[in-house]
Short mmCIF file of C-alpha atoms in Angstrom, two decimals:
data_model
loop_
_atom_site.label_atom_id
_atom_site.label_comp_id
_atom_site.label_asym_id
_atom_site.label_seq_id
_atom_site.Cartn_x
_atom_site.Cartn_y
_atom_site.Cartn_z
CA THR B 11 -37.36 20.94 12.52
CA TRP B 12 -37.55 23.73 15.05
CA GLY B 13 -34.70 26.06 15.95
CA LYS B 14 -33.21 25.67 19.43
CA LYS B 15 -33.59 29.31 20.47
CA SER B 16 -36.79 30.22 18.72
CA CYS B 17 -39.96 28.76 17.37
CA VAL B 18 -38.89 29.47 13.79
CA GLU B 19 -39.15 26.41 11.61
CA THR B 20 -36.11 25.44 9.59
CA GLN B 21 -36.07 23.06 6.68
CA LYS B 22 -33.36 20.70 5.59
CA ILE B 23 -33.27 18.86 2.31
CA VAL B 24 -31.72 15.44 2.66
CA GLN B 25 -30.70 13.57 -0.45
CA PHE B 26 -31.43 9.88 -0.35
CA LYS B 27 -29.38 7.66 -2.63
CA LEU B 28 -30.75 4.29 -3.55
CA ASN B 29 -28.53 1.32 -2.97
CA LYS B 30 -28.09 0.06 -6.54
CA ARG B 31 -27.20 -3.50 -5.52
CA TYR B 32 -30.27 -3.70 -3.27
CA MET B 33 -32.55 -2.30 -5.97
CA LYS B 34 -31.15 -4.70 -8.56
CA LYS B 35 -32.17 -7.65 -6.33
CA SER B 36 -35.56 -6.17 -5.42
CA PHE B 37 -38.87 -6.32 -7.28
CA ASN B 38 -39.05 -2.74 -8.54
CA ASP B 39 -40.90 -0.90 -11.32
CA ASN B 40 -38.41 -2.14 -13.93
CA SER B 41 -38.97 -5.74 -12.77
CA LEU B 42 -42.72 -5.21 -12.91
CA ALA B 43 -42.67 -3.72 -16.42
CA LYS B 44 -40.52 -6.57 -17.76
CA LEU B 45 -42.71 -9.18 -16.08
CA ILE B 46 -46.07 -8.01 -17.40
CA LYS B 47 -44.64 -7.40 -20.85
CA LYS B 48 -43.20 -10.92 -21.03
CA GLU B 49 -45.85 -12.96 -19.23
CA LYS B 50 -49.09 -11.01 -19.94
CA ASN B 51 -51.03 -12.99 -17.27
CA GLY B 52 -50.06 -13.91 -13.73
CA ILE B 53 -50.29 -13.10 -10.05
CA ILE B 54 -48.08 -10.97 -7.83
CA PHE B 55 -48.35 -12.18 -4.24
CA GLY B 56 -47.05 -10.03 -1.39
CA TRP B 57 -46.09 -11.78 1.83
CA SER B 58 -44.40 -10.91 5.10
CA PRO B 59 -42.50 -12.99 7.65
CA SER B 60 -44.28 -10.91 10.30
CA MET B 61 -47.49 -12.57 9.13
CA PRO B 62 -46.54 -16.26 8.70
CA LEU B 63 -50.01 -17.10 7.39
CA SER B 64 -49.13 -14.97 4.35
CA ALA B 65 -46.18 -17.30 3.66
CA SER B 66 -48.54 -20.26 3.83
CA GLY B 67 -50.87 -18.31 1.54
CA LEU B 68 -48.13 -18.08 -1.08
CA ASN B 69 -48.05 -21.87 -1.24
CA GLU B 70 -51.85 -21.99 -1.53
CA MET B 71 -51.75 -19.38 -4.30
CA LYS B 72 -49.08 -21.36 -6.16
CA LYS B 73 -51.45 -24.36 -6.14
CA ALA B 74 -54.31 -22.15 -7.38
CA GLY B 75 -52.09 -20.65 -10.07
CA ASN B 76 -51.08 -24.10 -11.21
CA GLU B 77 -54.73 -25.09 -11.52
CA LEU B 78 -55.45 -21.99 -13.60
CA GLY B 79 -52.25 -22.12 -15.63
CA LEU B 80 -50.91 -18.91 -14.07
CA LYS B 81 -47.46 -18.20 -12.70
CA VAL B 82 -47.29 -16.70 -9.23
CA TYR B 83 -44.56 -14.22 -8.32
CA GLY B 84 -43.91 -13.75 -4.61
CA VAL B 85 -42.62 -10.44 -3.28
CA VAL B 86 -41.73 -9.83 0.36
CA ASP B 87 -42.42 -6.93 2.69
CA PRO B 88 -39.48 -4.54 2.22
CA ASN B 89 -39.49 -3.65 5.93
CA SER B 90 -38.85 -7.20 7.09
CA PRO B 91 -35.53 -8.09 8.71
CA GLU B 92 -33.42 -10.33 6.47
CA ASP B 93 -33.06 -13.07 9.08
CA SER B 94 -36.86 -13.25 9.48
CA VAL B 95 -37.32 -13.54 5.72
CA LYS B 96 -34.77 -16.36 5.49
CA TYR B 97 -36.22 -18.22 8.49
CA ILE B 98 -39.83 -18.13 7.24
CA ALA B 99 -38.78 -18.83 3.65
CA LYS B 100 -36.95 -21.95 4.78
CA LYS B 101 -39.84 -23.05 6.98
CA TYR B 102 -42.38 -22.70 4.15
CA GLY B 103 -40.14 -23.69 1.24
CA ILE B 104 -40.22 -20.27 -0.45
CA SER B 105 -37.76 -19.90 -3.33
CA ASN B 106 -35.15 -17.13 -3.53
CA MET B 107 -37.03 -15.65 -6.48
CA ASP B 108 -40.13 -15.24 -4.28
CA GLN B 109 -38.07 -13.41 -1.65
CA ARG B 110 -37.45 -10.27 -3.70
CA ARG B 111 -38.22 -7.10 -1.75
CA LEU B 112 -41.32 -5.21 -2.86
CA GLU B 113 -39.91 -1.89 -4.07
CA SER B 114 -42.21 -1.19 -7.00
CA PHE B 115 -43.66 2.28 -6.56
CA ASP B 116 -46.54 1.27 -8.84
CA LEU B 117 -47.48 -1.65 -6.57
CA LEU B 118 -46.89 0.32 -3.37
CA ILE B 119 -49.14 3.18 -4.53
CA ARG B 120 -51.86 0.60 -5.29
CA GLY B 121 -51.66 -0.51 -1.65
CA ALA B 122 -49.73 -3.76 -2.04
CA SER B 123 -47.96 -3.25 1.30
CA LEU B 124 -50.95 -2.21 3.41
CA HIS B 125 -51.64 -5.78 4.51
CA TYR B 126 -50.16 -9.20 3.84
CA PRO B 127 -50.89 -11.30 2.00
CA SER B 128 -51.80 -9.07 -0.89
CA VAL B 129 -52.79 -10.45 -4.28
CA ILE B 130 -52.50 -8.41 -7.48
CA PRO B 131 -53.38 -10.33 -10.62
CA PHE B 132 -52.45 -9.08 -14.06
CA LYS B 133 -54.23 -10.01 -17.26
CA ASN B 134 -53.39 -9.11 -20.85
CA GLY B 135 -50.45 -7.07 -19.56
CA LYS B 136 -52.58 -4.93 -17.23
CA LEU B 137 -52.52 -4.94 -13.43
CA LYS B 138 -55.71 -5.14 -11.45
CA ARG B 139 -56.23 -1.73 -9.90
CA PHE B 140 -56.14 -2.73 -6.23
CA PRO B 141 -54.95 -5.81 -4.35
CA LYS B 142 -57.11 -8.34 -2.60
CA TYR B 143 -55.93 -8.83 0.96
CA GLY B 144 -56.00 -11.86 3.21
CA TYR B 145 -55.19 -15.52 3.44
CA GLU B 146 -57.34 -18.05 1.60
CA LYS B 147 -57.19 -21.75 0.88
CA LYS B 148 -56.47 -22.77 -2.72
CA ILE B 149 -60.13 -23.30 -3.60
CA MET B 150 -61.05 -19.74 -2.62
CA TYR B 151 -58.13 -18.25 -4.54
CA VAL B 152 -59.28 -20.25 -7.59
CA LYS B 153 -62.84 -18.93 -7.17
CA ASP B 154 -61.64 -15.33 -6.75
CA LEU B 155 -59.39 -15.54 -9.81
CA SER B 156 -62.12 -17.24 -11.85
CA ARG B 157 -64.48 -14.34 -11.02
CA ALA B 158 -61.71 -11.99 -12.21
CA GLY B 159 -61.81 -13.70 -15.62
CA PHE B 160 -59.07 -16.31 -15.30
CA LYS B 161 -60.29 -19.68 -16.55
CA ARG B 162 -59.21 -23.14 -15.47
CA LYS B 163 -56.70 -24.71 -17.77
CA LYS B 164 -57.98 -27.67 -19.78
#
């Protein structure tokens, strides 16, 4: 900030404390580490109520995941108002588990919140480096994931 009487810059250090209850309910780096250790293969799907097509995309991805034998884990835009999340979740039948706020620094630094929907598959306990953005129908998600090495279940 700038001083009122001069053009001398002043700095303030502001401590930010995380809300522990909020972080416990969010999808954070601890959640991510536990998930990929336990499941090994799956899909993290970011959606936002500000982009309703992304909510529809979650349902399409769930169908694609089912076809490929993969679980899909929805995470919601952390900047979305709670009432918007609840409204869109109800409209599209999105479970509470798929409404966890995206607060994983690892996923955020990969660009998971730059656009919704965002798709980050993980295979053999390793995340794909960058997300794929945009809505697709089930068949296209299946094709994309098949190209990434996920095979249809027998």
